Coordinates of C-alpha atoms in Angstrom, one line a residue:
M1 CA 51.9 93.7 102.3
R2 CA 53.6 91.8 99.4
V3 CA 50.8 92.1 96.9
V4 CA 50.8 95.8 97.7
Q5 CA 54.4 95.9 97.2
D6 CA 54.4 93.9 93.8
Y7 CA 51.1 96.2 92.9
I8 CA 53.3 99.6 93.5
S9 CA 56.3 98.2 91.7
Q10 CA 54.3 97.4 89.0
Y11 CA 52.3 100.6 88.4
A12 CA 54.0 103.4 90.4
P13 CA 57.8 102.6 89.4
R14 CA 58.9 106.1 90.2
W15 CA 58.1 106.3 93.8
A16 CA 58.1 103.2 94.7
G17 CA 61.3 100.8 96.2
P18 CA 64.9 101.3 96.0
G19 CA 66.6 102.6 93.1
S20 CA 63.6 105.2 92.2
E21 CA 64.1 108.9 92.1
G22 CA 63.1 109.5 95.7
V23 CA 62.4 112.4 97.4
R24 CA 65.1 114.6 95.8
G25 CA 63.3 114.7 92.4
L26 CA 60.7 116.8 94.0
S27 CA 62.6 119.2 96.2
G28 CA 62.7 121.8 93.5
S29 CA 59.0 121.7 93.0
C30 CA 58.4 122.4 96.9
P31 CA 60.8 124.6 98.5
G32 CA 61.3 124.6 101.9
C33 CA 59.0 121.0 102.5
S34 CA 60.2 118.9 105.0
P35 CA 61.1 115.4 103.7
L36 CA 57.6 114.0 105.1
E37 CA 56.0 116.6 103.0
L38 CA 57.8 116.0 99.9
R39 CA 57.1 111.7 100.4
V40 CA 53.3 113.2 100.5
Q41 CA 53.8 115.2 97.7
R42 CA 55.5 112.0 95.8
T43 CA 52.5 110.0 96.4
R44 CA 50.2 112.7 95.2
S45 CA 52.0 113.4 91.9
S46 CA 52.1 110.2 91.4
C47 CA 48.4 109.4 92.3
R48 CA 47.3 112.1 89.9
D49 CA 49.1 110.2 86.7
D50 CA 47.1 110.6 83.9
R51 CA 46.8 106.5 83.6
P52 CA 44.0 104.8 85.6
L53 CA 45.8 102.9 88.2
P54 CA 44.1 98.9 88.4
P55 CA 43.0 96.8 91.4
A56 CA 45.8 95.3 93.1
P57 CA 45.4 91.4 92.7
G58 CA 42.4 89.8 94.6
A59 CA 41.5 93.3 96.1
Q60 CA 38.3 95.5 95.4
P61 CA 38.7 98.4 92.6
F62 CA 40.9 101.8 94.0
P63 CA 38.7 104.8 93.9
N64 CA 39.6 107.2 90.7
P65 CA 43.0 108.5 92.1
T66 CA 42.6 112.1 90.9
Q67 CA 39.4 112.2 93.4
P68 CA 39.8 112.6 97.0
C69 CA 39.4 109.6 99.0
P70 CA 36.1 109.1 100.0
V71 CA 35.0 109.5 103.7
P72 CA 32.0 107.4 105.2
A73 CA 28.9 108.7 106.0
A74 CA 28.0 109.7 109.3
D75 CA 24.5 108.0 110.5
P76 CA 22.8 110.4 112.7
D77 CA 21.2 107.7 114.7
V78 CA 24.2 106.2 115.8
T79 CA 26.3 107.5 118.6
M80 CA 29.9 107.2 117.6
N81 CA 32.9 106.2 120.4
P82 CA 36.1 108.7 120.1
A83 CA 37.6 106.0 117.8
V84 CA 38.2 106.7 114.0
F85 CA 37.4 104.0 111.5
L86 CA 38.7 104.2 108.0
S87 CA 36.9 102.4 105.3
L88 CA 38.3 99.9 103.1
P89 CA 39.1 103.0 100.4
D90 CA 40.8 105.1 102.8
L91 CA 42.6 102.1 104.4
R92 CA 44.3 101.5 101.0
C93 CA 45.4 105.1 100.6
S94 CA 46.7 105.0 104.2
L95 CA 48.8 101.6 103.1
L96 CA 50.1 103.6 100.2
L97 CA 51.1 106.1 101.8
L98 CA 53.0 103.8 104.5
V99 CA 54.5 101.9 101.7
T100 CA 55.9 105.1 100.3
W101 CA 57.7 106.1 103.7
V102 CA 59.0 102.8 103.9
F103 CA 60.4 102.8 100.7
T104 CA 61.6 105.8 99.8
P105 CA 65.7 106.0 99.9
V106 CA 67.1 107.7 102.7
T107 CA 69.3 110.5 101.9
T108 CA 71.8 112.6 104.4
E109 CA 72.8 115.8 104.2
I110 CA 76.6 116.4 103.9
T111 CA 77.8 118.3 106.7
S112 CA 79.5 121.8 106.3
L113 CA 82.5 122.9 108.2
D114 CA 83.4 126.1 108.9
T115 CA 85.5 127.6 111.6
E116 CA 82.4 127.9 114.2
N117 CA 81.8 124.3 114.0
I118 CA 84.3 122.0 112.6
D119 CA 86.2 121.2 116.2
D120 CA 82.8 120.3 117.6
I121 CA 81.2 118.4 115.2
L122 CA 85.1 116.3 114.6
N123 CA 85.7 116.1 118.2
N124 CA 82.4 114.0 118.6
A125 CA 82.7 111.9 115.2
D126 CA 83.8 108.3 116.1
V127 CA 85.0 108.7 112.0
A128 CA 85.1 111.4 109.7
L129 CA 85.9 111.8 106.3
V130 CA 86.1 115.1 105.2
N131 CA 86.2 116.4 101.3
F132 CA 88.5 119.7 100.9
Y133 CA 87.4 120.8 97.6
A134 CA 86.9 124.0 95.4
D135 CA 84.0 124.8 93.5
W136 CA 86.3 126.1 90.5
C137 CA 87.8 122.6 90.2
R138 CA 86.1 120.1 87.7
F139 CA 87.4 117.0 89.5
S140 CA 85.8 118.5 93.2
Q141 CA 82.7 119.0 90.8
M142 CA 82.9 115.3 89.6
L143 CA 83.5 113.7 93.1
H144 CA 80.5 116.0 94.8
P145 CA 77.5 113.3 93.5
I146 CA 80.0 110.3 94.7
F147 CA 80.6 111.6 98.1
E148 CA 77.1 112.1 99.2
E149 CA 76.0 108.8 97.6
A150 CA 78.9 107.1 99.6
S151 CA 77.3 108.9 102.4
N152 CA 73.7 107.3 102.3
V153 CA 75.5 104.1 101.7
I154 CA 77.1 103.9 105.1
K155 CA 74.4 106.1 106.8
E156 CA 72.0 103.2 106.5
E157 CA 74.8 101.0 108.1
Y158 CA 75.7 103.3 110.9
P159 CA 72.5 105.4 111.5
N160 CA 73.9 106.6 114.6
E161 CA 75.1 110.6 113.9
N162 CA 78.3 110.2 115.7
Q163 CA 79.5 106.9 114.5
V164 CA 80.4 108.1 110.9
V165 CA 80.3 112.2 109.7
F166 CA 80.6 112.8 106.4
A167 CA 81.6 116.4 105.9
R168 CA 83.1 119.1 103.5
V169 CA 85.2 122.3 103.5
D170 CA 84.8 124.9 101.3
C171 CA 88.4 126.0 101.0
D172 CA 87.9 129.0 98.7
Q173 CA 85.5 130.3 101.5
H174 CA 87.7 129.2 104.6
S175 CA 91.1 129.2 103.7
D176 CA 91.9 129.7 107.3
I177 CA 90.9 125.8 107.6
A178 CA 92.8 124.7 104.5
Q179 CA 95.9 126.2 105.7
R180 CA 95.6 124.7 109.1
Y181 CA 95.5 121.1 107.5
R182 CA 97.8 121.9 104.8
I183 CA 95.5 121.3 101.8
S184 CA 97.4 121.6 98.6
K185 CA 95.3 119.9 96.1
Y186 CA 91.7 120.0 95.6
P187 CA 89.9 117.4 95.8
T188 CA 91.6 116.1 99.3
L189 CA 89.8 113.6 101.3
K190 CA 90.8 113.5 104.9
L191 CA 89.8 110.9 108.0
F192 CA 89.5 112.2 111.2
R193 CA 89.1 110.4 114.1
N194 CA 87.5 111.8 117.5
G195 CA 89.2 115.1 116.0
M196 CA 92.2 113.9 115.3
M197 CA 93.5 114.0 111.6
M198 CA 95.3 111.1 110.2
K199 CA 98.5 111.2 108.6
R200 CA 97.5 109.2 105.4
E201 CA 94.6 110.9 103.5
Y202 CA 92.4 108.4 101.2
R203 CA 94.0 107.9 97.9
G204 CA 91.7 105.0 96.6
Q205 CA 89.7 105.1 94.0
R206 CA 86.8 108.1 93.8
S207 CA 83.8 105.2 93.5
V208 CA 81.2 105.2 95.9
K209 CA 81.8 101.5 96.4
A210 CA 85.6 102.1 97.1
L211 CA 84.8 105.0 99.7
A212 CA 81.8 103.0 101.3
D213 CA 84.6 99.8 101.9
Y214 CA 87.0 102.4 102.8
I215 CA 84.7 103.7 105.8
R216 CA 83.6 100.0 106.6
Q217 CA 87.5 99.2 107.1
Q218 CA 88.0 101.9 109.0
K219 CA 85.2 100.7 111.3
S220 CA 86.4 97.2 111.8
D221 CA 88.0 96.5 115.0
P222 CA 91.9 97.1 114.8
V223 CA 92.6 94.6 117.4
Q224 CA 93.1 91.0 116.7
E225 CA 92.1 89.0 120.1
L226 CA 94.1 86.1 121.0
H227 CA 92.5 83.2 122.4
D228 CA 95.4 80.9 123.4
L229 CA 98.9 82.4 124.2
A230 CA 100.7 80.3 122.0
E231 CA 99.1 81.9 119.0
I232 CA 102.0 84.6 119.7
T233 CA 104.5 82.2 118.2
T234 CA 102.7 82.0 115.0
L235 CA 102.9 86.0 114.8
D236 CA 104.4 87.9 111.5
R237 CA 107.6 89.0 112.8
S238 CA 108.3 91.1 109.9
K239 CA 105.5 93.3 111.4
R240 CA 106.0 95.6 114.5
N241 CA 103.3 93.8 116.8
I242 CA 101.5 95.7 119.6
I243 CA 100.1 93.5 122.4
G244 CA 97.9 94.2 125.5
Y245 CA 97.2 92.0 128.4
F246 CA 93.8 93.1 130.1
E247 CA 91.9 91.6 132.8
Q248 CA 88.9 92.8 131.5
K249 CA 87.6 93.7 127.9
D250 CA 85.4 96.5 129.4
S251 CA 87.8 98.7 130.9
E252 CA 89.6 102.1 131.0
N253 CA 92.8 100.6 130.0
Y254 CA 91.6 98.7 127.1
R255 CA 89.4 101.6 126.0
V256 CA 92.7 103.9 125.7
F257 CA 94.4 100.7 123.9
E258 CA 91.7 100.5 121.3
R259 CA 91.7 104.0 120.5
V260 CA 95.4 104.3 119.8
A261 CA 94.9 101.1 117.9
N262 CA 92.6 102.8 115.6
I263 CA 95.1 105.5 115.2
L264 CA 97.7 103.5 113.7
H265 CA 96.6 99.8 112.8
D266 CA 98.4 100.8 109.5
D267 CA 101.6 101.0 111.0
C268 CA 101.9 98.0 113.5
A269 CA 99.5 95.0 114.6
F270 CA 97.5 95.1 117.4
L271 CA 96.7 92.1 119.2
S272 CA 94.8 91.6 122.7
A273 CA 94.3 89.1 125.5
F274 CA 92.1 89.3 128.4
G275 CA 91.1 86.8 131.6
A276 CA 92.4 83.7 132.0
V277 CA 94.1 83.7 128.4
S278 CA 96.4 86.7 129.5
K279 CA 96.7 86.0 133.8
P280 CA 100.2 84.6 132.9
E281 CA 101.5 87.9 131.6
R282 CA 99.7 89.9 133.8
Y283 CA 101.7 89.3 136.7
S284 CA 102.3 93.1 137.8
G285 CA 98.7 94.2 136.5
D286 CA 97.4 95.1 132.8
N287 CA 100.7 95.9 130.3
I288 CA 101.4 96.4 126.8
I289 CA 104.6 94.7 124.9
Y290 CA 106.1 95.8 121.5
K291 CA 107.8 93.1 120.0
P292 CA 110.1 94.5 117.3
P293 CA 110.5 93.3 113.9
G294 CA 112.8 89.7 113.7
H295 CA 113.3 87.1 116.3
S296 CA 116.9 88.5 118.1
A297 CA 115.6 91.8 119.1
P298 CA 113.9 91.9 122.8
D299 CA 110.6 92.9 123.8
M300 CA 109.7 96.5 125.4
V301 CA 107.5 97.0 127.7
Y302 CA 104.8 100.2 128.2
L303 CA 105.8 101.4 132.2
G304 CA 103.6 104.7 131.9
S305 CA 99.8 105.2 133.0
M306 CA 97.5 102.9 130.8
T307 CA 94.9 105.5 131.4
N308 CA 96.6 108.3 129.9
F309 CA 95.8 108.4 126.1
D310 CA 98.3 110.8 125.0
G311 CA 101.3 109.1 127.1
T312 CA 100.2 105.6 125.8
Y313 CA 99.7 107.2 122.2
N314 CA 103.4 108.6 122.2
W315 CA 105.0 105.5 123.0
I316 CA 103.1 103.3 120.5
Q317 CA 103.5 105.9 117.8
D318 CA 107.3 105.8 118.8
K319 CA 107.4 101.7 118.1
C320 CA 105.3 101.9 115.1
V321 CA 106.8 104.3 113.2
P322 CA 110.3 104.1 112.8
L323 CA 112.6 106.9 113.0
V324 CA 114.3 105.9 109.4
R325 CA 111.4 105.2 107.1
E326 CA 111.8 103.5 103.8
I327 CA 110.2 105.7 100.6
T328 CA 108.6 103.9 98.1
F329 CA 106.7 105.0 94.8
E330 CA 103.5 104.1 97.0
N331 CA 104.3 106.4 99.6
G332 CA 106.7 109.1 97.9
E333 CA 103.7 111.9 97.5
E334 CA 102.6 111.5 101.3
L335 CA 106.2 111.8 102.4
T336 CA 106.6 115.1 100.3
E337 CA 103.3 116.4 101.1
E338 CA 104.6 116.5 104.9
G339 CA 106.8 119.2 103.8
L340 CA 109.7 118.6 105.4
P341 CA 113.5 118.1 103.8
F342 CA 114.7 114.6 103.0
L343 CA 117.8 113.0 104.3
I344 CA 117.9 109.8 102.6
L345 CA 120.4 106.3 102.4
F346 CA 120.5 105.2 99.1
H347 CA 121.3 101.3 99.7
M348 CA 121.3 98.0 97.5
K349 CA 118.0 96.2 99.2
E350 CA 120.4 93.5 100.3
D351 CA 122.7 95.4 102.1
T352 CA 121.2 95.7 105.7
E353 CA 124.4 96.6 107.3
S354 CA 124.8 100.1 105.7
L355 CA 120.8 100.5 106.7
E356 CA 122.0 99.5 110.0
I357 CA 124.6 101.8 110.4
F358 CA 122.6 104.6 109.3
Q359 CA 119.9 104.0 111.5
N360 CA 122.1 103.9 114.3
E361 CA 124.1 106.9 113.8
V362 CA 120.9 109.2 113.1
A363 CA 119.5 107.5 116.6
R364 CA 122.6 108.6 118.1
Q365 CA 123.0 112.2 116.6
L366 CA 119.7 113.1 115.3
I367 CA 117.4 112.2 117.8
S368 CA 116.8 116.0 118.2
E369 CA 116.1 116.9 114.7
K370 CA 113.2 114.6 114.5
G371 CA 110.2 117.0 113.3
T372 CA 112.6 119.1 110.9
I373 CA 113.8 116.7 108.6
N374 CA 112.5 113.1 107.3
F375 CA 115.0 110.4 107.8
L376 CA 114.5 108.1 104.9
H377 CA 116.1 104.9 103.0
A378 CA 115.6 104.2 99.4
D379 CA 116.3 101.1 97.1
C380 CA 119.1 102.2 94.7
D381 CA 117.7 100.0 91.9
K382 CA 114.3 101.9 92.0
F383 CA 115.7 105.2 92.4
R384 CA 117.8 105.2 89.8
H385 CA 116.8 108.5 88.4
P386 CA 117.3 110.4 92.2
L387 CA 121.0 109.3 92.0
L388 CA 121.5 110.5 88.5
H389 CA 120.9 113.8 89.5
I390 CA 123.4 113.7 91.7
Q391 CA 126.0 111.9 89.1
K392 CA 125.9 108.7 91.2
T393 CA 124.5 105.4 90.0
P394 CA 123.9 102.1 92.4
A395 CA 127.3 100.9 91.9
D396 CA 128.2 104.1 93.9
C397 CA 125.8 103.2 96.8
P398 CA 125.6 103.1 99.6
V399 CA 125.2 107.0 99.4
I400 CA 123.6 109.5 101.5
A401 CA 122.2 113.1 100.4
I402 CA 119.6 115.6 101.5
D403 CA 117.1 116.5 99.1
S404 CA 115.7 119.9 100.1
F405 CA 113.2 120.4 97.7
R406 CA 115.1 123.2 96.1
H407 CA 118.4 121.1 95.8
M408 CA 120.1 117.7 96.4
Y409 CA 123.6 117.7 98.3
V410 CA 125.3 114.9 98.7
F411 CA 127.2 114.1 102.1
G412 CA 131.1 112.9 102.0
D413 CA 132.4 109.0 101.8
F414 CA 129.4 106.9 104.0
R415 CA 131.9 106.0 106.3
D416 CA 132.3 109.4 107.9
V417 CA 128.7 109.1 108.9
L418 CA 130.6 106.9 111.8
I419 CA 132.6 110.2 112.7
P420 CA 130.8 111.7 115.7
G421 CA 129.0 114.8 115.1
K422 CA 129.6 114.6 111.0
L423 CA 126.4 113.7 110.2
K424 CA 124.6 115.9 112.7
Q425 CA 126.7 118.6 111.1
F426 CA 125.8 117.8 107.9
V427 CA 122.1 118.6 108.8
F428 CA 122.6 122.1 110.3
D429 CA 124.7 123.1 107.4
L430 CA 121.2 122.6 105.4
H431 CA 119.4 124.5 108.0
S432 CA 122.1 127.3 107.9
G433 CA 121.9 127.5 104.3
K434 CA 125.8 126.7 104.3
L435 CA 125.1 124.0 101.9
H436 CA 123.2 126.3 99.7
R437 CA 125.8 129.0 100.0
E438 CA 128.5 126.7 99.1
F439 CA 127.2 125.0 96.4
H440 CA 126.8 128.7 94.7
H441 CA 129.7 130.2 96.1
G442 CA 132.1 127.7 97.1
P443 CA 133.4 127.3 100.3
D444 CA 132.5 130.0 103.4
P445 CA 135.6 131.9 104.4
T446 CA 135.5 130.4 107.9
D447 CA 136.2 127.0 106.2
I448 CA 139.5 128.2 104.1
A449 CA 142.8 127.7 105.2
P450 CA 145.0 130.8 106.4
G451 CA 146.7 132.2 103.4
Q452 CA 144.6 130.4 101.0
Q453 CA 143.0 132.9 98.2
V454 CA 139.2 133.1 98.3
Q455 CA 137.6 132.5 95.2
D456 CA 133.8 133.2 94.3
V457 CA 133.1 129.7 92.5
A458 CA 129.9 129.7 90.8
S459 CA 128.1 126.5 90.8
S460 CA 124.9 125.1 89.6
P461 CA 123.8 122.5 92.5
P462 CA 121.3 119.4 91.1
E463 CA 117.7 120.2 91.4
S464 CA 115.8 118.5 94.0
S465 CA 114.5 115.1 92.4
F466 CA 111.9 114.1 95.0
Q467 CA 110.2 117.9 94.7
K468 CA 108.6 116.0 91.5
L469 CA 106.6 114.0 93.3
A470 CA 104.6 116.3 95.0
P471 CA 101.5 117.0 93.4
S472 CA 101.1 117.8 89.6
E473 CA 98.6 119.3 87.5
Y474 CA 98.8 116.4 85.2
R475 CA 97.9 114.1 87.5
Y476 CA 94.5 112.9 88.7
R477 CA 92.5 109.8 89.2
S478 CA 88.6 109.3 88.9
A479 CA 86.5 106.5 88.3
G480 CA 85.7 106.1 84.9
H481 CA 88.6 108.3 83.5
K482 CA 91.6 107.8 81.6
I483 CA 95.4 108.7 83.4
R484 CA 96.7 111.4 81.4
I485 CA 100.7 110.9 81.3
K486 CA 103.1 114.3 80.8
S487 CA 106.3 112.0 80.4
L488 CA 107.7 108.5 81.0
E489 CA 111.1 109.6 81.2
T490 CA 111.5 110.8 84.8
V491 CA 110.6 109.8 88.3
T492 CA 107.1 111.9 88.2
S493 CA 106.1 109.5 85.5
V494 CA 105.3 107.1 88.1
Y495 CA 103.4 109.5 90.2
N496 CA 101.3 110.4 87.0
I497 CA 100.2 107.2 87.4
L498 CA 99.2 107.0 90.6
A499 CA 97.9 110.4 90.9
Y500 CA 94.8 111.6 91.8
N501 CA 94.0 115.7 92.3
E502 CA 94.4 118.6 90.7
V503 CA 96.7 121.5 92.4
I504 CA 96.0 124.5 93.3
H505 CA 97.5 127.2 91.2

């Protein structure tokens, strides 16, 4: 076989071995042909080259490749058994066909999603990477061959069709799907697990290697197994740790735990112990423990059904995704794309007391508002520009403000946050439109003391600063291309550098 392979690699490089043109080079000449027919056609096309093929080392000369392979003449005096014998030249031709089949690169079709098949395909895929694109977008056009090649690489490593799916959605043809997944720029790459869309879209480099590595990372085991409970003492307590104690790994309890870990592994560290190792912690059966950051906070135990995915997921998500999140230059665009206004505490990094007060008051007064507004905290030094928009400096921190993506509104004195209901009313005034009215027209009549004259005082509230972190037409990153920067004088310049995509106009 090695002799034949060397022979083919030397004299027929166009169709033998990895790195060749493969079957796709012939697809235009044989519309409707099956992959096998195209491979055979590739062999015939190569064999019909004008250059005569020399014999392989140590072998008899091949027949003229422009002529059909000879068939041995039948002897009328010999009774043939119902078996087929091939002459040596025939065997060589057959061997060439076999080698062609083995060495032709495997190609896969990118699954096109529409309203009819999207739920079925995504729900049955362990991991699906979906490219939301538009044909008119040149960045979408640039991504297509990279996306297809990455799919080919991964398909060889995960051949089962439901292990990994590479799919695409033409957002012009299926605008309803684009709206369903809140696609605001092209191309957008989103990850799905068993039909559930992950919050974080892919924002890495647009190259075959980067996409393949990303999928390999998603397919890696998200749960670290403990072999000794003493390992718990060495955990990184700056992280949120979720530990599951199970009698058996092959159990429904663990399968649900592993499924949740696949979804939330970016937000928490997941660990597990089994059998004799976990026995001291299973005095009441299998259980899940949450260890919050730091060494002072007590552990929390999940008391719901461990076979109930929704209950387990909701409990762990509540522990892994904090109510008050930090906004950084790395996640700013992602938070902006969630489309919710920001309630932000600007504080100095070392000022943990103000942060703790803010977290406690948000939990006490605004837990019912979760889902209508994002609760965030930001480093005053890093976010000087938004502070300047509201005429503040780091020396004024801590400062609380709302960014509605139209304007920024400043809360009163920070200590007023301790007044019961004060922070809650600030958020209610945003939703009712009162903050916007009062900034433009002065206090509402209901807020004016009896006898006080009503004046229509025009004002100009500061424009939204974090809205500028949303996708911009000047922002993209593509492998091999320079980054275009619109300005270096605003916060948006940072995102111009970190950007990936073109915006829908």
